[in-house]
Coordinates of C-alpha atoms in Angstrom, one line a residue:
M400 CA 27.2 -38.0 6.8
L401 CA 28.3 -35.2 9.1
K402 CA 25.5 -36.1 11.6
K403 CA 26.8 -39.7 11.7
I404 CA 30.4 -38.5 12.3
C405 CA 29.3 -36.2 15.1
T406 CA 27.2 -39.0 16.7
V407 CA 30.1 -41.4 16.5
L408 CA 32.6 -38.8 17.9
I409 CA 30.3 -37.9 20.8
T410 CA 29.6 -41.6 21.5
C411 CA 33.4 -42.2 21.7
L412 CA 34.0 -39.3 24.0
L413 CA 31.4 -40.0 26.6
P414 CA 31.6 -42.8 29.2
A415 CA 29.3 -45.8 28.8
S416 CA 27.3 -44.8 31.9
A417 CA 26.0 -41.8 30.0
F418 CA 24.1 -44.1 27.6
A419 CA 22.7 -46.5 30.2
V420 CA 19.7 -44.2 30.9
D421 CA 16.7 -42.8 29.1
G422 CA 16.1 -39.2 30.2
C423 CA 18.0 -37.9 33.2
V424 CA 19.2 -39.4 36.5
L425 CA 19.9 -37.1 39.5
Y426 CA 22.1 -38.2 42.4
G427 CA 22.2 -37.0 46.0
H428 CA 26.0 -37.2 46.2
A429 CA 29.0 -36.5 44.0
G430 CA 30.3 -39.4 42.0
F431 CA 26.8 -40.8 41.2
T432 CA 26.2 -42.0 44.8
G433 CA 23.5 -41.5 47.3
G434 CA 19.9 -41.7 46.5
S435 CA 18.9 -41.3 42.8
F436 CA 15.9 -39.8 41.1
Q437 CA 15.0 -40.7 37.5
M438 CA 13.4 -38.1 35.2
A439 CA 11.7 -39.6 32.1
P440 CA 12.4 -38.0 28.7
N441 CA 10.6 -34.7 28.5
D442 CA 9.7 -34.8 32.1
E443 CA 9.7 -31.6 34.2
F444 CA 9.3 -30.8 37.9
V445 CA 8.3 -27.2 38.9
Q446 CA 9.5 -28.0 42.4
F447 CA 11.2 -31.2 43.7
S448 CA 9.9 -32.9 46.8
S449 CA 11.7 -32.2 50.0
D450 CA 13.7 -35.4 49.9
I451 CA 15.7 -34.2 46.8
D452 CA 15.1 -30.4 46.8
N453 CA 18.5 -28.7 46.9
K454 CA 20.3 -32.1 47.4
I455 CA 21.4 -32.9 43.9
S456 CA 25.2 -33.3 43.4
S457 CA 25.7 -35.3 40.2
V458 CA 23.7 -36.1 37.1
I459 CA 23.7 -38.4 34.1
V460 CA 21.9 -37.1 31.0
G461 CA 20.9 -39.7 28.5
P462 CA 21.4 -39.6 24.7
H463 CA 19.6 -36.9 22.8
C464 CA 18.7 -35.1 26.0
K465 CA 19.7 -32.1 28.0
L466 CA 19.0 -31.2 31.6
E467 CA 17.9 -27.6 32.4
A468 CA 18.2 -27.1 36.1
H469 CA 17.0 -24.1 38.2
S470 CA 17.7 -23.0 41.7
E471 CA 14.2 -21.7 42.3
W472 CA 10.8 -23.3 41.9
L473 CA 8.7 -22.8 38.7
F474 CA 12.0 -22.7 36.7
E475 CA 13.1 -19.4 38.1
G476 CA 16.7 -18.4 38.8
E477 CA 19.6 -18.7 36.4
P478 CA 19.4 -22.0 34.5
Q479 CA 22.2 -24.4 34.4
H480 CA 22.4 -26.5 31.2
Y481 CA 23.8 -30.1 31.1
P482 CA 23.9 -31.7 27.6
T483 CA 24.1 -35.5 27.1
G484 CA 26.9 -36.9 29.3
S485 CA 27.8 -37.6 32.9
Y486 CA 28.6 -35.0 35.5
P487 CA 30.1 -36.5 38.7
A488 CA 30.2 -33.1 40.5
I489 CA 27.8 -30.3 39.3
T490 CA 28.2 -26.7 40.2
P491 CA 26.5 -25.2 42.0
N492 CA 26.2 -28.2 44.3
D493 CA 22.9 -28.9 46.2
A494 CA 21.1 -26.0 44.6
M495 CA 18.6 -27.6 42.2
T496 CA 14.9 -26.9 43.0
S497 CA 13.2 -27.4 39.6
A498 CA 14.3 -29.0 36.3
R499 CA 13.4 -30.1 32.8
C500 CA 14.8 -33.2 31.1
I501 CA 14.4 -32.1 27.5
C502 CA 14.9 -34.9 24.9
E503 CA 14.8 -35.0 21.2
F504 CA 13.7 -38.3 19.7
V505 CA 15.7 -39.3 16.6
F506 CA 14.2 -41.7 14.1
D507 CA 16.8 -44.0 12.6
P508 CA 15.3 -46.3 10.1
S509 CA 18.5 -48.4 9.7

């Protein structure tokens, strides 16, 4: 019961756009504008290609996921964690070089 209450509460607090994606979406500019890059659930990149490396400014993290972002390749540097939700302006801006989109799949038989 508590899990259902928490799920309903979280669902009500987050904008609808946070649930429109599976996995994580990274954007080149604040406010979810500019080019975008989709990370599938449980996807990871040890180093982004030059077209998005150090150019991410906003992110949307889908349900049951969290984004673990690093400023250095191979997941080095202090990690920044973004749980399910939408982040129109991430800090630090334009400093993401590697990332993991870690998702937990929940079985709901109902």
